[in-house]
Tab-separated table of C-alpha atoms in Angstrom:
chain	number	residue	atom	x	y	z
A	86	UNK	CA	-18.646	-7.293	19.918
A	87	UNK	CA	-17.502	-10.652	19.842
A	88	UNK	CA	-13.853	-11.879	19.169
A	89	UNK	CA	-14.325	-13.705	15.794
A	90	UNK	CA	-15.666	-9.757	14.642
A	91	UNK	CA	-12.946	-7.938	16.201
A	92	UNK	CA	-10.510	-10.226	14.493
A	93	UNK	CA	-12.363	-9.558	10.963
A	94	UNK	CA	-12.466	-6.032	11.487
A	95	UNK	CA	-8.711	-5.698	12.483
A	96	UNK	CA	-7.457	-8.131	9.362
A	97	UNK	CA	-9.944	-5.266	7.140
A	98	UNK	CA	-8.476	-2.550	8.675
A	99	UNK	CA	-4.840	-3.441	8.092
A	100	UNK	CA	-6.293	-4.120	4.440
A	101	UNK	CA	-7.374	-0.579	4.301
A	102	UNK	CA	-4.076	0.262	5.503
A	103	UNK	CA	-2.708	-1.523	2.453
A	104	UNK	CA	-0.904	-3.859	5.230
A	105	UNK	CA	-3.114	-7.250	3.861
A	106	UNK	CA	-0.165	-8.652	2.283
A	107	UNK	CA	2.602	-8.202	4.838
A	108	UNK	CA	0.345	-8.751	8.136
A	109	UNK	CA	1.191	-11.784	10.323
A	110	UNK	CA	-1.314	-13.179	12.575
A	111	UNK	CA	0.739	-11.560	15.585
A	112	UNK	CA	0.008	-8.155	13.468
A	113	UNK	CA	-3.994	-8.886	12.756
A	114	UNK	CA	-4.213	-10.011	17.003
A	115	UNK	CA	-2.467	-6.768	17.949
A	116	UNK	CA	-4.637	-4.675	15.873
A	117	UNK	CA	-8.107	-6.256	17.354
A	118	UNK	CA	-6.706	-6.047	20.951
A	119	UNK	CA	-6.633	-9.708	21.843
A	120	UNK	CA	-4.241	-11.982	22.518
A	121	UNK	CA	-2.767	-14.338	18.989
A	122	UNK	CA	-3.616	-17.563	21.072
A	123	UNK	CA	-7.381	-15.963	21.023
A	124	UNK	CA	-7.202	-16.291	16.847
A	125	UNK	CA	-5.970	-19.515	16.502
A	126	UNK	CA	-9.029	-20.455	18.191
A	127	UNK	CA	-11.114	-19.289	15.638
A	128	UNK	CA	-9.100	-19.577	12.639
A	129	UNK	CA	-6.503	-21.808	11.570
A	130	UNK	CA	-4.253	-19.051	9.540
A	131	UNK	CA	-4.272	-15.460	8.216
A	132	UNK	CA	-5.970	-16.958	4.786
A	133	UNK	CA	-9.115	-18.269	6.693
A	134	UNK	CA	-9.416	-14.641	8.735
A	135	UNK	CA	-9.032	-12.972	4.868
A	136	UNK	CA	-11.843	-15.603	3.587
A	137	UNK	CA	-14.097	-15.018	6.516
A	138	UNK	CA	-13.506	-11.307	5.401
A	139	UNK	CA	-14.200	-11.173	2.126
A	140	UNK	CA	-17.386	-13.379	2.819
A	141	UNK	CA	-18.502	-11.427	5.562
A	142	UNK	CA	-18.071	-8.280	2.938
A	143	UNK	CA	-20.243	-10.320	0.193
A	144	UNK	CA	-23.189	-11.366	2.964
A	145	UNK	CA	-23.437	-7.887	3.141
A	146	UNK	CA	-24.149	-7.509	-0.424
A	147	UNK	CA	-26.342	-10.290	-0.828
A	148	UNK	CA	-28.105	-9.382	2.319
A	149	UNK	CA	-29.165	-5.895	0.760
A	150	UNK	CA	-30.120	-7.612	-2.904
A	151	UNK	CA	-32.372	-10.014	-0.447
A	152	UNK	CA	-34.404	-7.191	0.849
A	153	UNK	CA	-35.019	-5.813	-2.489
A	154	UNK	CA	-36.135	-8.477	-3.654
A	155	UNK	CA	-38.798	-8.704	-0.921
A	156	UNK	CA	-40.328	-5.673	-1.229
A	157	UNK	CA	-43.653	-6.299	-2.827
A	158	UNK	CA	-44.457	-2.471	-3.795
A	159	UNK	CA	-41.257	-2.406	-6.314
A	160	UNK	CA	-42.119	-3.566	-9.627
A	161	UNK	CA	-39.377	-6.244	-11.477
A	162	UNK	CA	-37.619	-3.543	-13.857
A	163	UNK	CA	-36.857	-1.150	-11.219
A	164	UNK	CA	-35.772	-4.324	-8.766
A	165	UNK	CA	-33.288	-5.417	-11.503
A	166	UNK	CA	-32.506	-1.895	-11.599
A	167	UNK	CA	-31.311	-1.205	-7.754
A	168	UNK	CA	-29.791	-4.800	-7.548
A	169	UNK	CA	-27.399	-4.659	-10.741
A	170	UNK	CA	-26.082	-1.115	-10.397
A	171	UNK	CA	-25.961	-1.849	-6.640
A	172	UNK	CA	-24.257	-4.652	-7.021
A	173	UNK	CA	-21.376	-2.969	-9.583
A	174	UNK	CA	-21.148	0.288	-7.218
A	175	UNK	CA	-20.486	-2.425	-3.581
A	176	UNK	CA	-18.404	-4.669	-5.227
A	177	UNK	CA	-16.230	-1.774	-6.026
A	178	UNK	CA	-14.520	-1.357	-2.571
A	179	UNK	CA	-11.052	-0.756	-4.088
A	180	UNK	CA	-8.648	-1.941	-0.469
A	181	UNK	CA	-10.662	-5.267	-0.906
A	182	UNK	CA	-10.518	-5.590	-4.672
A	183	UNK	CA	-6.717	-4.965	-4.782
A	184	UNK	CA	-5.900	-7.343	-1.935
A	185	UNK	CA	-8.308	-10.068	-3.581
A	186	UNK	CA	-6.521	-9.704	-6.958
A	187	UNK	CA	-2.909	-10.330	-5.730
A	188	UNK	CA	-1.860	-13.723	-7.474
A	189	UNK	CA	-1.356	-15.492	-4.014
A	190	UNK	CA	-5.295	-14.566	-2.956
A	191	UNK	CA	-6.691	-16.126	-7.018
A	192	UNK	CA	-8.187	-19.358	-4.818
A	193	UNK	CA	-10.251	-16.895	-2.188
A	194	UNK	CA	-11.115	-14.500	-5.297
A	195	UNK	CA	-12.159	-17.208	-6.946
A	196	UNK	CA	-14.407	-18.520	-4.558
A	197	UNK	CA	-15.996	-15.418	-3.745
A	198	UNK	CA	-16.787	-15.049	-7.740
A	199	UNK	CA	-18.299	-18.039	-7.548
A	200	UNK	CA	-20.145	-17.328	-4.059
A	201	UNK	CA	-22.031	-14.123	-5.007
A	202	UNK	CA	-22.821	-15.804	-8.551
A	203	UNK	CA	-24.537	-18.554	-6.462
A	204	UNK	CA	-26.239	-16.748	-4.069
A	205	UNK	CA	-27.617	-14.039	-6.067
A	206	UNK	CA	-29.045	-15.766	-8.945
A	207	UNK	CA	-31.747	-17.530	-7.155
A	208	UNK	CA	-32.890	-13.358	-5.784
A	209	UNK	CA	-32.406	-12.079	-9.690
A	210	UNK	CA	-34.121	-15.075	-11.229
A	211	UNK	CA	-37.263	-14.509	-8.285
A	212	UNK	CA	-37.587	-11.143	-9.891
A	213	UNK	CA	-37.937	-12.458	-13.386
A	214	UNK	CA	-40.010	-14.754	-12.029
A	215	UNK	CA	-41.995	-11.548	-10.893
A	216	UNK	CA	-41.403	-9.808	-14.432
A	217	UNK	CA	-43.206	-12.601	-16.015
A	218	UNK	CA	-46.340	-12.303	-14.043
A	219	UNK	CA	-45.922	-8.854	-14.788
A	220	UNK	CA	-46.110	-8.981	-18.248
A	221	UNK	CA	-43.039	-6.984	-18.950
A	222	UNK	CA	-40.840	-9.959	-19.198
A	223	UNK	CA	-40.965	-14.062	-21.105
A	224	UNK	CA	-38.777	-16.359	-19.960
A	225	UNK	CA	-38.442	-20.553	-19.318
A	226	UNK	CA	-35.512	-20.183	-18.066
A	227	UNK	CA	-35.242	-17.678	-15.647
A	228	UNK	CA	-32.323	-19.252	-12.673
A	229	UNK	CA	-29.978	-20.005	-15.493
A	230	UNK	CA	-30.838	-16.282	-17.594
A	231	UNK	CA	-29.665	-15.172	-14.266
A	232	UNK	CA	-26.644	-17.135	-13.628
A	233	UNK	CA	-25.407	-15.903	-17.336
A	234	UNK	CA	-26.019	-12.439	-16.656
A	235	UNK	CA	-23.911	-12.922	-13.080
A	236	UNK	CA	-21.322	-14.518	-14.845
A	237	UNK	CA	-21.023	-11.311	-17.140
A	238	UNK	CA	-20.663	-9.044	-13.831
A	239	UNK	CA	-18.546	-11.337	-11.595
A	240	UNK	CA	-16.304	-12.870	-14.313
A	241	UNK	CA	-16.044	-10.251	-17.568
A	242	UNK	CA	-16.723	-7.316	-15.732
A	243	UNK	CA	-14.046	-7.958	-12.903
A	244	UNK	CA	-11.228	-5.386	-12.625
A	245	UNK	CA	-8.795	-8.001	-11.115
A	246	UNK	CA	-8.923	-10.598	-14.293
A	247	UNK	CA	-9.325	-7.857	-17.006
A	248	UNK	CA	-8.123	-4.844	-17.629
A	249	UNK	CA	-10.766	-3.038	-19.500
A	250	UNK	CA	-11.319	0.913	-20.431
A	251	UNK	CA	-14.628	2.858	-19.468
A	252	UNK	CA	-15.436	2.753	-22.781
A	253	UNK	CA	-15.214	-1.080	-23.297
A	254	UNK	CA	-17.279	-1.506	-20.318
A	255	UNK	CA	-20.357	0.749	-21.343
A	256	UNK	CA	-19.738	-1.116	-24.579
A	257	UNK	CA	-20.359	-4.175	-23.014
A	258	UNK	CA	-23.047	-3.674	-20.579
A	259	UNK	CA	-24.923	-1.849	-23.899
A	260	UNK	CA	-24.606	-5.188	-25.420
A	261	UNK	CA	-25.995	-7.157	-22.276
A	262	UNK	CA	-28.816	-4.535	-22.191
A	263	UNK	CA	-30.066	-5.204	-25.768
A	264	UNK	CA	-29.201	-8.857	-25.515
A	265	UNK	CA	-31.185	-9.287	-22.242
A	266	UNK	CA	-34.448	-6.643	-23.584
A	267	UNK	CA	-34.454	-9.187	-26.701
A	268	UNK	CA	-33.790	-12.907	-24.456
A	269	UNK	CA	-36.449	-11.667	-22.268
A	270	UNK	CA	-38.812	-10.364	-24.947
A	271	UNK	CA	-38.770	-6.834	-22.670
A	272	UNK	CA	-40.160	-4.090	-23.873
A	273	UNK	CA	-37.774	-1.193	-25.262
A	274	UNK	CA	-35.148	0.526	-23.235
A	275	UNK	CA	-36.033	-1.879	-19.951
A	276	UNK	CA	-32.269	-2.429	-19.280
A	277	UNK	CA	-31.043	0.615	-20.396
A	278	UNK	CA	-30.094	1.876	-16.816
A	279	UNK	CA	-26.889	-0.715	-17.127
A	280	UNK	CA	-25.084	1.289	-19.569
A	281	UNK	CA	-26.336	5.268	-18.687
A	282	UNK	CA	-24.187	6.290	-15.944
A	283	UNK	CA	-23.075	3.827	-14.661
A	284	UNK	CA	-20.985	3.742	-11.465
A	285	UNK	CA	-17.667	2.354	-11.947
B	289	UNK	CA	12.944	-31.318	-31.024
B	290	UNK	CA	13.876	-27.836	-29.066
B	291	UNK	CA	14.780	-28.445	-25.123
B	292	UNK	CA	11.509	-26.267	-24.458
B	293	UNK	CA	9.178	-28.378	-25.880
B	294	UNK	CA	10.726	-31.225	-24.224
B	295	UNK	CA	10.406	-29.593	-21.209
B	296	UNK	CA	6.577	-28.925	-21.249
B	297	UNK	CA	6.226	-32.583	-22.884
B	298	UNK	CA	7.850	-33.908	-19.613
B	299	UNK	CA	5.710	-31.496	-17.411
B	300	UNK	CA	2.354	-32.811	-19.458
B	301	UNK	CA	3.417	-36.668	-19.122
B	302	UNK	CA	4.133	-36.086	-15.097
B	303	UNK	CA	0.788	-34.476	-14.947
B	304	UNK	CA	-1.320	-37.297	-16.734
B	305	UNK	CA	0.470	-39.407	-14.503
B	306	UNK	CA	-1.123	-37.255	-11.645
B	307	UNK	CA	2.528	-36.206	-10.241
B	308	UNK	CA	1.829	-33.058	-10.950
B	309	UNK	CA	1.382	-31.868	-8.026
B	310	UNK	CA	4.403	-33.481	-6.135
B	311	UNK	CA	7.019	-33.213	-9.318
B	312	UNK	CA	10.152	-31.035	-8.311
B	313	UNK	CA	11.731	-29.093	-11.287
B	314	UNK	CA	14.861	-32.374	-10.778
B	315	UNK	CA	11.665	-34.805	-11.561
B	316	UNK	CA	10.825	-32.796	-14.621
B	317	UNK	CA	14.158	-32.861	-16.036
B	318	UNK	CA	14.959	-36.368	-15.421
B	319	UNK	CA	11.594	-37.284	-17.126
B	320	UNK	CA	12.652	-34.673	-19.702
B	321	UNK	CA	15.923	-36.346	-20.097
B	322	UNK	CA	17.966	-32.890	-19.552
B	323	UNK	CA	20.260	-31.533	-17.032
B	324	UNK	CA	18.319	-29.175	-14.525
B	325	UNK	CA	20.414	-26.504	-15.155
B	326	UNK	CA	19.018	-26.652	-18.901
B	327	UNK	CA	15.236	-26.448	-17.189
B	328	UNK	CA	16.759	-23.125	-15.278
B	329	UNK	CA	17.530	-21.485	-18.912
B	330	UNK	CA	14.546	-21.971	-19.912
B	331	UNK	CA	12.539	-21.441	-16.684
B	332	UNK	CA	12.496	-19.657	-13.303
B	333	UNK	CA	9.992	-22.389	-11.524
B	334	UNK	CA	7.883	-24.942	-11.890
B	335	UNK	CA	4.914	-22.730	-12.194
B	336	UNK	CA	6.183	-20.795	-15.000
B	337	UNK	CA	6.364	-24.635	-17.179
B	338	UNK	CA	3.154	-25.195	-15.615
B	339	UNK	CA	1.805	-21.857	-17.106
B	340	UNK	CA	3.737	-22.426	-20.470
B	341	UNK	CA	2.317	-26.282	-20.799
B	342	UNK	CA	-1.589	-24.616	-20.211
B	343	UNK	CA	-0.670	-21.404	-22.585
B	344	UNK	CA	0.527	-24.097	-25.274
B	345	UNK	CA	-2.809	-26.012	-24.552
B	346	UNK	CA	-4.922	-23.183	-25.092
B	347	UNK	CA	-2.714	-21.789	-28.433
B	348	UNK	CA	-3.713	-25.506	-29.730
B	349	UNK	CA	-7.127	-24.684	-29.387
B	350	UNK	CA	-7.286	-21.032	-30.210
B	351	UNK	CA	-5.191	-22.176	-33.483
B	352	UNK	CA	-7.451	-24.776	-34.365
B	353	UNK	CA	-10.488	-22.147	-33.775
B	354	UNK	CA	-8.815	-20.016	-36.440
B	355	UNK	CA	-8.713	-22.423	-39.402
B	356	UNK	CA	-12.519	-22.797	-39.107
B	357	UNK	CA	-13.193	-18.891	-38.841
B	358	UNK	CA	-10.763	-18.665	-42.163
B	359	UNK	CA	-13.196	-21.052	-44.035
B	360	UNK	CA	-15.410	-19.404	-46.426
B	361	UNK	CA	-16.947	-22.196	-47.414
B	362	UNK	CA	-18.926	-22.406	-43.876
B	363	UNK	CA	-21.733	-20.328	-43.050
B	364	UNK	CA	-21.859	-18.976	-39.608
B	365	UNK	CA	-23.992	-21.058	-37.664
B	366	UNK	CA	-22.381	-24.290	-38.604
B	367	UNK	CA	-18.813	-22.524	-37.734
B	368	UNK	CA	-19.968	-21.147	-34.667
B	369	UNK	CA	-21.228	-24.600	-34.230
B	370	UNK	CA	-17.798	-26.169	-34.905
B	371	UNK	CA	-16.092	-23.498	-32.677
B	372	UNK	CA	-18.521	-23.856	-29.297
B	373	UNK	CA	-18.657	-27.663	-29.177
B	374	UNK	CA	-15.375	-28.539	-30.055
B	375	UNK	CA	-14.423	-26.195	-27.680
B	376	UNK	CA	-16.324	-27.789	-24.996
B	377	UNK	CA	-14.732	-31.167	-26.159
B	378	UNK	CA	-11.226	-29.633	-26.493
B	379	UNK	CA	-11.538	-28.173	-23.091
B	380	UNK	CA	-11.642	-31.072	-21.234
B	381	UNK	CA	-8.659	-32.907	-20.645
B	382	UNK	CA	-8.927	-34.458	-17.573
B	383	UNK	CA	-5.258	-34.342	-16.389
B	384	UNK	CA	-4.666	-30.608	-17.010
B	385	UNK	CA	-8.075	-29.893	-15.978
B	386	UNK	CA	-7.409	-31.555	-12.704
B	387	UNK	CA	-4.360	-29.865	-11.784
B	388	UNK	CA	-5.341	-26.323	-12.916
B	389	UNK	CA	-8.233	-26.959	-11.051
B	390	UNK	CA	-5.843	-26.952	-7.745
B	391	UNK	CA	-6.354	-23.912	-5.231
B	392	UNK	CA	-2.200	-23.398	-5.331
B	393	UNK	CA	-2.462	-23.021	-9.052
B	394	UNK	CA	-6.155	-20.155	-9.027
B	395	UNK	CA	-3.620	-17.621	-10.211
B	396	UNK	CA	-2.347	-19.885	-13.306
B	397	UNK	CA	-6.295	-21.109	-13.545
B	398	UNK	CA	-7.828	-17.639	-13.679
B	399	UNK	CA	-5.026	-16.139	-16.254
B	400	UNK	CA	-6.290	-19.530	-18.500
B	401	UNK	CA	-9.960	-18.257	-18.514
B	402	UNK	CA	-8.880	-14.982	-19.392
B	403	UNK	CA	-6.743	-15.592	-22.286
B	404	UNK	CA	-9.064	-17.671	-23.880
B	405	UNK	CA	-11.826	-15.276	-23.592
B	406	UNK	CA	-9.696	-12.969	-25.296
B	407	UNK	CA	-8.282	-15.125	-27.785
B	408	UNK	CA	-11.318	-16.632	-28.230
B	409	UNK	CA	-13.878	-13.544	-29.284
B	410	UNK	CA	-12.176	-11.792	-32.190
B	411	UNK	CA	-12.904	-15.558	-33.363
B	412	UNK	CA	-16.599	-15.400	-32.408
B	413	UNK	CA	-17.193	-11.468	-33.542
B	414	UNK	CA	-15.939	-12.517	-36.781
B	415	UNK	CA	-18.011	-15.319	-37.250
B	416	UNK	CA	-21.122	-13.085	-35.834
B	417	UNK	CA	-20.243	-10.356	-38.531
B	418	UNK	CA	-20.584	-12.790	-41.336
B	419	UNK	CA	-23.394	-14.076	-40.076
B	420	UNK	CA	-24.943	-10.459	-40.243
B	421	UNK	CA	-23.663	-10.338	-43.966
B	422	UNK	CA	-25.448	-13.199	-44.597
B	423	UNK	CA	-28.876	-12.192	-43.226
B	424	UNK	CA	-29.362	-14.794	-40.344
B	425	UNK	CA	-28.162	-12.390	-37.729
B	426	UNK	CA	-28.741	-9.090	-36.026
B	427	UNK	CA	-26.321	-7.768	-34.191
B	428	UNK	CA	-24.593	-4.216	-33.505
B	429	UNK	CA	-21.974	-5.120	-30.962
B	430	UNK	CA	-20.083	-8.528	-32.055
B	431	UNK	CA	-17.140	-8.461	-30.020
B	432	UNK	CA	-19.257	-7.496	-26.707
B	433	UNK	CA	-21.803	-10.491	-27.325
B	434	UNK	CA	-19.040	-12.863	-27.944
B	435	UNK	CA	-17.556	-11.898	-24.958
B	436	UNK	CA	-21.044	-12.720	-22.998
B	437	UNK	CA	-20.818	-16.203	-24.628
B	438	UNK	CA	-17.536	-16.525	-23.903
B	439	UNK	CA	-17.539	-15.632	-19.994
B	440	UNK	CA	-20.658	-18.603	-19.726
B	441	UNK	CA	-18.179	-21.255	-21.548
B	442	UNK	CA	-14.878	-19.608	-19.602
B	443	UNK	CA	-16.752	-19.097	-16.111
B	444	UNK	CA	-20.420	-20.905	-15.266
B	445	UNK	CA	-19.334	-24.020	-17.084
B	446	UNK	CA	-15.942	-24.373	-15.776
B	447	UNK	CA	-16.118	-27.642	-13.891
B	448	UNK	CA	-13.475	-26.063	-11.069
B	449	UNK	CA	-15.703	-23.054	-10.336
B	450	UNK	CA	-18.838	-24.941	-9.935
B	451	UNK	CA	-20.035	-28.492	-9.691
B	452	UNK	CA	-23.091	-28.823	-12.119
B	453	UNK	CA	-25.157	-32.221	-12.844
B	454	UNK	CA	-25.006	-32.668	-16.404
B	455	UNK	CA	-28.876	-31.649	-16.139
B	456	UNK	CA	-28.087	-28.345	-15.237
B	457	UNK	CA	-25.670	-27.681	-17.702
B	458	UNK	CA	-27.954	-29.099	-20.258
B	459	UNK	CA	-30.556	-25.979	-18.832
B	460	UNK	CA	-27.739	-23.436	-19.319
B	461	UNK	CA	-26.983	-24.395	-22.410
B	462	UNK	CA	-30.525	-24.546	-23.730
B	463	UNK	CA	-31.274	-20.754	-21.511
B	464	UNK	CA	-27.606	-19.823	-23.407
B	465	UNK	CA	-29.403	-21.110	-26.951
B	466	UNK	CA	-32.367	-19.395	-26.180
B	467	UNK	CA	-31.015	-16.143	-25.139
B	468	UNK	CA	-28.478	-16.118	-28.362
B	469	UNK	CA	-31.450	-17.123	-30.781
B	470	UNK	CA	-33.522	-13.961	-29.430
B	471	UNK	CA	-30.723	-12.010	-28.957
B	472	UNK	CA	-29.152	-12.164	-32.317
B	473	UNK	CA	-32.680	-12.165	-34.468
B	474	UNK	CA	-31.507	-16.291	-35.253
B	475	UNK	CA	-33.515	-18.416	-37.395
B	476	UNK	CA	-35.680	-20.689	-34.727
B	477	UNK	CA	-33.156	-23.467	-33.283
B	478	UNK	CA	-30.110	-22.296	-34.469
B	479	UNK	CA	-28.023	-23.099	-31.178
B	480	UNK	CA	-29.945	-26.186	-30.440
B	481	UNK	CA	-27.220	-28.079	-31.037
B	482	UNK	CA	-25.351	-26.107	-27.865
B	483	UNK	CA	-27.904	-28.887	-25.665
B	484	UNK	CA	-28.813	-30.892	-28.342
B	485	UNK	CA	-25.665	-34.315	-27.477
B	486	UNK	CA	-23.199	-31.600	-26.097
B	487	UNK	CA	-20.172	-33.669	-25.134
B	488	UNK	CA	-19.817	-33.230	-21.697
């Protein structure tokens, strides 16, 4: 394994440990084994090794969505399906999530809201795209119907900027369910799989 | 006037003067014209005034949002009208924009976007429930699709998330429009004027 994983997989590991906060760089080099002069050639402080994490962590994510959205034997409904309820059940890695919503870390969570936002809408708008020619879905509009229904799961949905009760959540993704069946002109029940069961 | 108020007026004038950034909590009160201990009474640091001066931005708005939901001589489309693009316009003022837009103030930023959303949405679920009594909407979960609107005005169009052309925000307005008109049962073109000369 090369160094610059090492050191991402020692700065996560202390994160698991709940040590994020109070790591130094000496702390994240002794945990991967190498020497602190080794990190400093890779990253200029402990916030670049905690944003190369948490993007490393979202790749991973967006990777997965990608492959989905490749597979040509899936049809758009059930691709929406396995991207949005995989995306709410990865994004909820809780040592992550609570180190990314301390105060001092709001820039790097911010980013990464905006990051997976970007990069998945383009994959969720291709399978609208796909929905159209299917039939099951109308749409003009389908990059920036995406980007609004991201910015309901990276922004409202988001444990670390609101506090919200299982309740208010099913309430919610009901309401993006019968708000995206009607936008998209889908037929009945399409988007129900947001709100039944859902994986917090 | 009350020493608080000339506190955030000082902490407003240094940031329109872009010295935002390097004002000292000494600064602040000499602009203020107070002792610094005074500033210490009030306030721990200068983010707490910076926090205070955005929370008595966004009251200004949210108040101003309020008079036009108590109105009953507006129907609801031409309040919700009122409400989304003066918000827009209200929401951009350049200096405080600028500064909250900072990566050392995310934390202050992201607490912003949050308060207005849920200021903001009782506002909008209101407006949506009389809209409903008056026959030009459909809609079983008011609060929930205000909050949808909300997170696209709080989040995607937030000029320090994301850098849009004014082409693509014209294309998420109009897929916003779209979505809303469907989504609530709308008369044809009732959020048209969401993309139709939004003030950018």
């Amino acid at each position: 394994m090369d160094k610059r994983e090492l050191i991402l997989n020692a700065m996560s590991e202390l994160i698991a440990q709940d040590k994020g906060a109070c790591a130094s760089v000496s702390d994240i080099a002794k945990q991967a084994g190498i020497g602190k002069g080794s990190i400093y050639y890779y990253f200029k402080s402990k916030e670049e090794i905690f944003d190369a994490v948490v993007d490393r962590y979202y790749s991973d994510v967006i990777s997965k969505c990608g492959k989905i959205v490749e597979n040509n034997k899936i049809d758009a409904i059930t691709k929406l399906k396995f991207i949005l309820q995989g995306y709410r059940a990865d994004t909820k890695s809780p040592p992550i999530d609570t180190y990314l919503h301390q105060q001092s870390n709001a820039a790097i969570h911010q980013k990464s809201l905006a990051k997976i936002l970007l990069s998945l809408s383009p994959i969720i708008a291709k399978i609208i795209v796909q929905g159209v020619a299917e039939n099951v879905f109308v749409c003009g509009y389908p990059t920036e119907t995406s980007e609004i229904v991201l910015s309901v799961f990276s922004f409202l949905l988001d444990p670390g900027i609101f506090a919200w009760t299982d309740e208010q959540i099913t309430n919610k993704l009901t309401a993006l369910a019968i708000m995206l069946e009607r936008a998209l002109s889908a037929p009945k029940d399409s988007f129900s799989f947001l709100y039944q069961n859902y994986s917090l």
